[in-house]
Coordinates of C-alpha atoms and ligand atoms in Angstrom, one line a residue:
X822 CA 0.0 0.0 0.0
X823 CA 1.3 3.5 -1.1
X824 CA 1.4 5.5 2.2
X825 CA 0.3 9.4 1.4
X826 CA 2.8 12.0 2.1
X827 CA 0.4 14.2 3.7
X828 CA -0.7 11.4 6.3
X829 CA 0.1 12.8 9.8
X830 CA 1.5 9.8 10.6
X831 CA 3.1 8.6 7.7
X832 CA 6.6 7.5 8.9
X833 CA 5.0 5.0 11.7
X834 CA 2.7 3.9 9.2
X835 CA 5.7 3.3 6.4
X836 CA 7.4 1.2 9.0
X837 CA 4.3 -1.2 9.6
X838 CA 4.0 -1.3 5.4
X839 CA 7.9 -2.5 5.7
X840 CA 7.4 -5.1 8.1
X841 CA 4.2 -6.3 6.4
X842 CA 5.8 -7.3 3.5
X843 CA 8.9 -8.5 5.0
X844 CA 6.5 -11.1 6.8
X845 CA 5.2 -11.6 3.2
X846 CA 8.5 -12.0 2.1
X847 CA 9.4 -14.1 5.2
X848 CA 11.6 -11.9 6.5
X849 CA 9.6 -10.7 9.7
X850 CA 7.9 -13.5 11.7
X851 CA 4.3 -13.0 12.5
X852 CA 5.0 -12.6 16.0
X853 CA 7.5 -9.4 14.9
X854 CA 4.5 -7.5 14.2
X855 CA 3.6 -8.1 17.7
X856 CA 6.9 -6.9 18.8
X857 CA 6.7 -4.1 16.6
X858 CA 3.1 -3.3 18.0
X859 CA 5.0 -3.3 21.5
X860 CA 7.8 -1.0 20.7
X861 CA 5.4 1.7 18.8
X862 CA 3.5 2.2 22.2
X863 CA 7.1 3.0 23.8
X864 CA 8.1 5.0 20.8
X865 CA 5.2 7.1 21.6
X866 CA 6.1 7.7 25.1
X867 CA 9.5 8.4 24.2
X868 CA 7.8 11.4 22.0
X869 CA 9.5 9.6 18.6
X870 CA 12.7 11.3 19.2
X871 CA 15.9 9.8 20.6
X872 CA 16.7 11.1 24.3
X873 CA 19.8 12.9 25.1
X874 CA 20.7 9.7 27.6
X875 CA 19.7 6.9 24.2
X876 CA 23.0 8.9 22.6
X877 CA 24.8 8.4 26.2
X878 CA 23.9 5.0 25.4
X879 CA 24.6 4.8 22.1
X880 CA 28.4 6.5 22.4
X881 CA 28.9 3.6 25.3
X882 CA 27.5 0.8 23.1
X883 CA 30.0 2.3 20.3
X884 CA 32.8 2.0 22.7
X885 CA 32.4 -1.3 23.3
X886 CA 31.7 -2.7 19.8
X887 CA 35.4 -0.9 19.0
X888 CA 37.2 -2.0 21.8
X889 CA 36.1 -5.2 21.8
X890 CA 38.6 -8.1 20.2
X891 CA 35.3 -9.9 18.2
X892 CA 32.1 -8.2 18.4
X893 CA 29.4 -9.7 16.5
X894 CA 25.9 -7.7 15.3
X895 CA 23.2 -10.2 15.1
X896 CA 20.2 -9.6 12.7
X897 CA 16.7 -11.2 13.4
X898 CA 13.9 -10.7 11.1
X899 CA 12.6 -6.9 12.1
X900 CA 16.6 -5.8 12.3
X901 CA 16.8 -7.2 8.2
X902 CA 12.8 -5.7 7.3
X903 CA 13.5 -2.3 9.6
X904 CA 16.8 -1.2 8.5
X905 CA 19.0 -4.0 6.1
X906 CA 21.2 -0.8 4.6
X907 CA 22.0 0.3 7.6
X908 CA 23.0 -2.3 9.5
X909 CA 25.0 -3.5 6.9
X910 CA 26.8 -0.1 7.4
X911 CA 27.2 -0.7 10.6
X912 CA 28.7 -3.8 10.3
X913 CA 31.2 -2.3 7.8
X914 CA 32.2 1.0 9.8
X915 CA 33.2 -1.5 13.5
X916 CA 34.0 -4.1 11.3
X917 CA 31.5 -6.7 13.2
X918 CA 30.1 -9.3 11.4
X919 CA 26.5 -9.6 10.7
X920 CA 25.1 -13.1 12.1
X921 CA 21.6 -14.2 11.2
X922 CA 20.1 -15.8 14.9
X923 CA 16.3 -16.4 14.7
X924 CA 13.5 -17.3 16.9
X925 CA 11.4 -18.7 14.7
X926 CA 14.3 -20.5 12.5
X927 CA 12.9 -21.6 9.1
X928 CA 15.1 -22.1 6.0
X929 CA 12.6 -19.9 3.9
X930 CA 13.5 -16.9 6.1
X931 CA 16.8 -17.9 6.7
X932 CA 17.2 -17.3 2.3
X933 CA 14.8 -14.4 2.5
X934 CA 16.9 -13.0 5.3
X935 CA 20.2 -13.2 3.1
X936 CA 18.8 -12.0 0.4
X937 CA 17.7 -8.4 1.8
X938 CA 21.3 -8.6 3.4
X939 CA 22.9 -9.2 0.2
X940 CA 20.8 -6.8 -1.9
X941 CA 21.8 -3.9 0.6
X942 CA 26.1 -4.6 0.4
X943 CA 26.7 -7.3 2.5
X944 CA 29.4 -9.6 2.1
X945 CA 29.7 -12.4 4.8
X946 CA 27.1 -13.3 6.7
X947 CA 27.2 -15.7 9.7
X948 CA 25.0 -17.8 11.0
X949 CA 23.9 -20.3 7.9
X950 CA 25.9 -22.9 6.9
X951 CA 25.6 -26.1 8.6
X952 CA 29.3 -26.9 8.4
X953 CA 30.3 -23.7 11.1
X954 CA 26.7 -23.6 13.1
X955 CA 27.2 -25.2 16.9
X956 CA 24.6 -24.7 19.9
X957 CA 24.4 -22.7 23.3
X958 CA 23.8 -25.7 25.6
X959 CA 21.7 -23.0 27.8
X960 CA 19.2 -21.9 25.2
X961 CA 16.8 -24.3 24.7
X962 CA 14.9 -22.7 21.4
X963 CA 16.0 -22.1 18.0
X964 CA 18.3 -19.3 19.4
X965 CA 20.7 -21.7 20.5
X966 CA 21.9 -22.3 16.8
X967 CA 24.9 -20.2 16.6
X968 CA 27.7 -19.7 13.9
X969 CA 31.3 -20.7 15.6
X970 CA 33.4 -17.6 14.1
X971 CA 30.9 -15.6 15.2
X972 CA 28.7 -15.1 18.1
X973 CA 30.2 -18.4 19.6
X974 CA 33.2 -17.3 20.1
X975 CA 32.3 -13.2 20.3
X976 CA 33.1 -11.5 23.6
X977 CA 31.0 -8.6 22.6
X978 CA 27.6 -8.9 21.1
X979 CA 24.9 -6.3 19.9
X980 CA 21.3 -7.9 19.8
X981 CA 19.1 -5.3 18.6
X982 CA 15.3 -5.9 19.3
X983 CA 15.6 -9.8 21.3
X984 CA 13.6 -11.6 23.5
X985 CA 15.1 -12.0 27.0
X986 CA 16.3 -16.1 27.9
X987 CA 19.2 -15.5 25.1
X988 CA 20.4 -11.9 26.5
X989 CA 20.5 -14.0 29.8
X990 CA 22.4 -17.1 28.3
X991 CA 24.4 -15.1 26.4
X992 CA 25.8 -13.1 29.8
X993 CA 25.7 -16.1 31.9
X994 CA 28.2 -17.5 28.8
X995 CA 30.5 -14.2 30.0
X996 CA 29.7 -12.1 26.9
X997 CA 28.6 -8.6 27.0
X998 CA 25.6 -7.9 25.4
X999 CA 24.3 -4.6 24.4
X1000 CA 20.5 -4.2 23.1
X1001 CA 18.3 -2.1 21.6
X1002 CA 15.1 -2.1 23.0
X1003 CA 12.2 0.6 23.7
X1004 CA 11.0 -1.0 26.2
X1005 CA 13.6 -0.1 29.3
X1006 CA 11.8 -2.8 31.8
X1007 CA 11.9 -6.2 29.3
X1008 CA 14.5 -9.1 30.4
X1009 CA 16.7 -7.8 27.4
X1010 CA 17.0 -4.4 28.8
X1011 CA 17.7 -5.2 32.2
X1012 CA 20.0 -8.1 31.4
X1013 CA 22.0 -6.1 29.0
X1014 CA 25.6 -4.3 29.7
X1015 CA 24.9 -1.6 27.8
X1016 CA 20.7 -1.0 26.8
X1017 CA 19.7 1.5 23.8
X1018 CA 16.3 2.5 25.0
X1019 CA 15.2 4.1 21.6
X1020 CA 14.0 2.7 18.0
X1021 CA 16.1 0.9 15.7
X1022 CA 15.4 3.2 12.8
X1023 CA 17.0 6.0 14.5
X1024 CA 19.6 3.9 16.8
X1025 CA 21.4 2.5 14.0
X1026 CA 22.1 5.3 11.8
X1027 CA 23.1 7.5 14.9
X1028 CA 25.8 4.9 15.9
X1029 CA 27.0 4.9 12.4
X1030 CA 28.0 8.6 12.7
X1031 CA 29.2 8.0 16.6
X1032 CA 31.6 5.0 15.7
X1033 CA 32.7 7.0 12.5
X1034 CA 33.7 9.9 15.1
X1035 CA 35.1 7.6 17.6
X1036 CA 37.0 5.1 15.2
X1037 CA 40.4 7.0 15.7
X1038 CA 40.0 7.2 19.5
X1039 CA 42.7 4.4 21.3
X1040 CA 41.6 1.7 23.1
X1041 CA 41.9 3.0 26.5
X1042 CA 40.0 6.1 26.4
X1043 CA 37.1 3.9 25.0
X1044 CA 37.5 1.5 27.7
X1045 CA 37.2 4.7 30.4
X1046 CA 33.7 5.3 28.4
X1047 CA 32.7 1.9 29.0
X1048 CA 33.6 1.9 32.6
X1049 CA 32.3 4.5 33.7
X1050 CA 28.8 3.4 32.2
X1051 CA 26.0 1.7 35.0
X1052 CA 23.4 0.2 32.8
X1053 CA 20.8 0.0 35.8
X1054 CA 21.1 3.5 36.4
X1055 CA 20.9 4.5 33.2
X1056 CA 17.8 2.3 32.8
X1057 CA 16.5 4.5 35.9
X1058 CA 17.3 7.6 34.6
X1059 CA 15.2 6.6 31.5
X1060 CA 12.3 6.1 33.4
X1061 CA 12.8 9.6 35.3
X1062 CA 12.2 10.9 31.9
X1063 CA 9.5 8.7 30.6
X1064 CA 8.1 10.0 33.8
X1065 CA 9.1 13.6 33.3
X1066 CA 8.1 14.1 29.7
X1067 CA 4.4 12.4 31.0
X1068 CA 4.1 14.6 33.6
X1069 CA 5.1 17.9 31.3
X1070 CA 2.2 16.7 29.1
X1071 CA -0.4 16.1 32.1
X1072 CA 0.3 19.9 33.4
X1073 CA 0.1 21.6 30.1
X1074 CA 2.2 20.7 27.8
X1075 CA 0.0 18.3 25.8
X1076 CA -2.0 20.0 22.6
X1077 CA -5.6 19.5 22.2
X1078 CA -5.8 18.7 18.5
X1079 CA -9.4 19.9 18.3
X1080 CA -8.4 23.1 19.5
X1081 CA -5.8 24.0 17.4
Ligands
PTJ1396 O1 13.0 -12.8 13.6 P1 12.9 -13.7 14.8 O2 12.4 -15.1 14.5 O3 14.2 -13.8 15.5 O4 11.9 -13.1 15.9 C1 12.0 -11.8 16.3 C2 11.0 -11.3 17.4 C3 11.0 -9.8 17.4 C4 9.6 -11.8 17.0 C5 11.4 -11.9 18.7 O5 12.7 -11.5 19.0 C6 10.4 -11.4 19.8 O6 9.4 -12.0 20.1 O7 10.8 -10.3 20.5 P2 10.0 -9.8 21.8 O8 10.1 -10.7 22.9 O9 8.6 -9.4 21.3 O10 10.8 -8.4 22.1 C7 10.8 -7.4 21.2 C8 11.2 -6.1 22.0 O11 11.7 -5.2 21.1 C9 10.1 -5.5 22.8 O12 10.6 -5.1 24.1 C10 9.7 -4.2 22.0 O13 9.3 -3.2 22.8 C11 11.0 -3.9 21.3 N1 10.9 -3.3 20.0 C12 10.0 -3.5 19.0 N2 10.2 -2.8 17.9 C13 11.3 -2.0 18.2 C14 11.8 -2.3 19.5 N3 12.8 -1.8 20.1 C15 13.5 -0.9 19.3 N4 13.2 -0.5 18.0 C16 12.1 -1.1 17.5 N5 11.7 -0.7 16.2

């Protein structure tokens, strides 16, 4: 469906149209549009704008995808439907491989899934042949499939928009994790190292520009940026603003469309 320029909301509504046909495609999953469903509502509360804390979080996440020794991106269906150039560019700039990992693992997405990948610049992706994919003894779904060069034997791994038992195996397995999630209370976020409360479509790009500016920057000043980072707090502070900007709207802020 052709979205009208003019429609108020006709970004939000372009994203659903991309996801709906990436489940077509067999890309997305059906339950992604569920998830997407989940992280709109947050979106909304966030006001659709990335937070000055999401670019603290972002700049930290950056810091440790560059000063890690094998970080890994991994790309589940709504990461290939939502933004398949970008991450891709991502991948490129922190030279971190792309690994397909799925939930709901079925060889006609895992081909559908390449393909977008390939279409947009990609060159290796992990995650698909047989002859390199092992298991995480401690995931007991589909999840658990895992390429060996990649996030097997990763130390850092960014799982953007994940469901919770594999954040959780993953850190119990001694990775760090960093996720991008609107949602600053699911198991993901509060499991994570380091937790992008803020939409992929805007997440992504933004860390592209933040690891381009940070690329020359030596390993130990990255590692003071990472240190000096508390995930929980940060996850507190987020809610102080979800809280703030709610509050701002109940006392006066908000506009009455009718009225205007
Ligand atoms: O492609 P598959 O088979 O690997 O399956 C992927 C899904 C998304 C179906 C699977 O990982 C899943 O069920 O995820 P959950 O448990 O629904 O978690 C998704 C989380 O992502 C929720 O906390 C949402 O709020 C959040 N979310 C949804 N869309 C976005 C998002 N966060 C950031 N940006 C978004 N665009």
């Amino acid at each position: 469906m052709t979205i009208p320029d003019d429609h108020p909301r006709a970004e939000s509504l372009r994203m659903r149209e991309r996801l709906i046909e990436g489940m077509h495609k067999n890309i997305v999953a059906e339950a992604g549009l569920i998830a997407h469903g989940r992280g709109e509502a947050f979106d909304y509360l966030l006001g659709e704008k990335t937070p000055e804390l999401a670019f603290t979080q972002e700049q930290v996440a950056v810091a440790m995808l560059l000063s890690a020794k094998h970080p890994v991106i991994s790309v589940n269906g709504n990461v290939a439907a939502l933004c398949p150039h970008d991450i891709v560019k991502l991948s490129e700039i922190l030279d971190a491989p792309l690994e397909v990992n799925l939930f709901y693992r079925r060889p006609e997405r895992e081909i559908a899934i390449k393909k977008i990948l390939v279409d947009n610049g990609a060159k290796t992706i992990l995650g698909l042949e047989k002859e390199f994919q092992t298991d995480i003894s401690e995931i007991s779904h589909l999840r658990r499939i895992v390429d060996r060069r990649g996030i097997y034997s990763a130390d850092v791994v960014l799982v953007p928009l994940e469901d919770g038992d594999r954040t959780m195996a993953l850190r119990k397995l001694g990775k760090k994790v960093i996720t991008i999630d609107l949602n600053p209370l699911s198991r993901t976020s509060l499991w994570s190292n380091v937790t992008i409360v803020n939409n992929l479509i805007r997440a992504i790009p933004e860390m592209m520009d933040i690891a381009r500016s940070m690329k020359t920057m030596g390993k130990q000043e990255l590692e003071v940026i990472v240190t000096n980072f508390d995930n929980f707090q940060a996850i507190g502070k987020m809610l102080s603003f979800f809280n703030e900007r709610l509050s701002l709207l109940a006392e006066g802020d908000l506009i009455d469309p009718t009225k205007e």
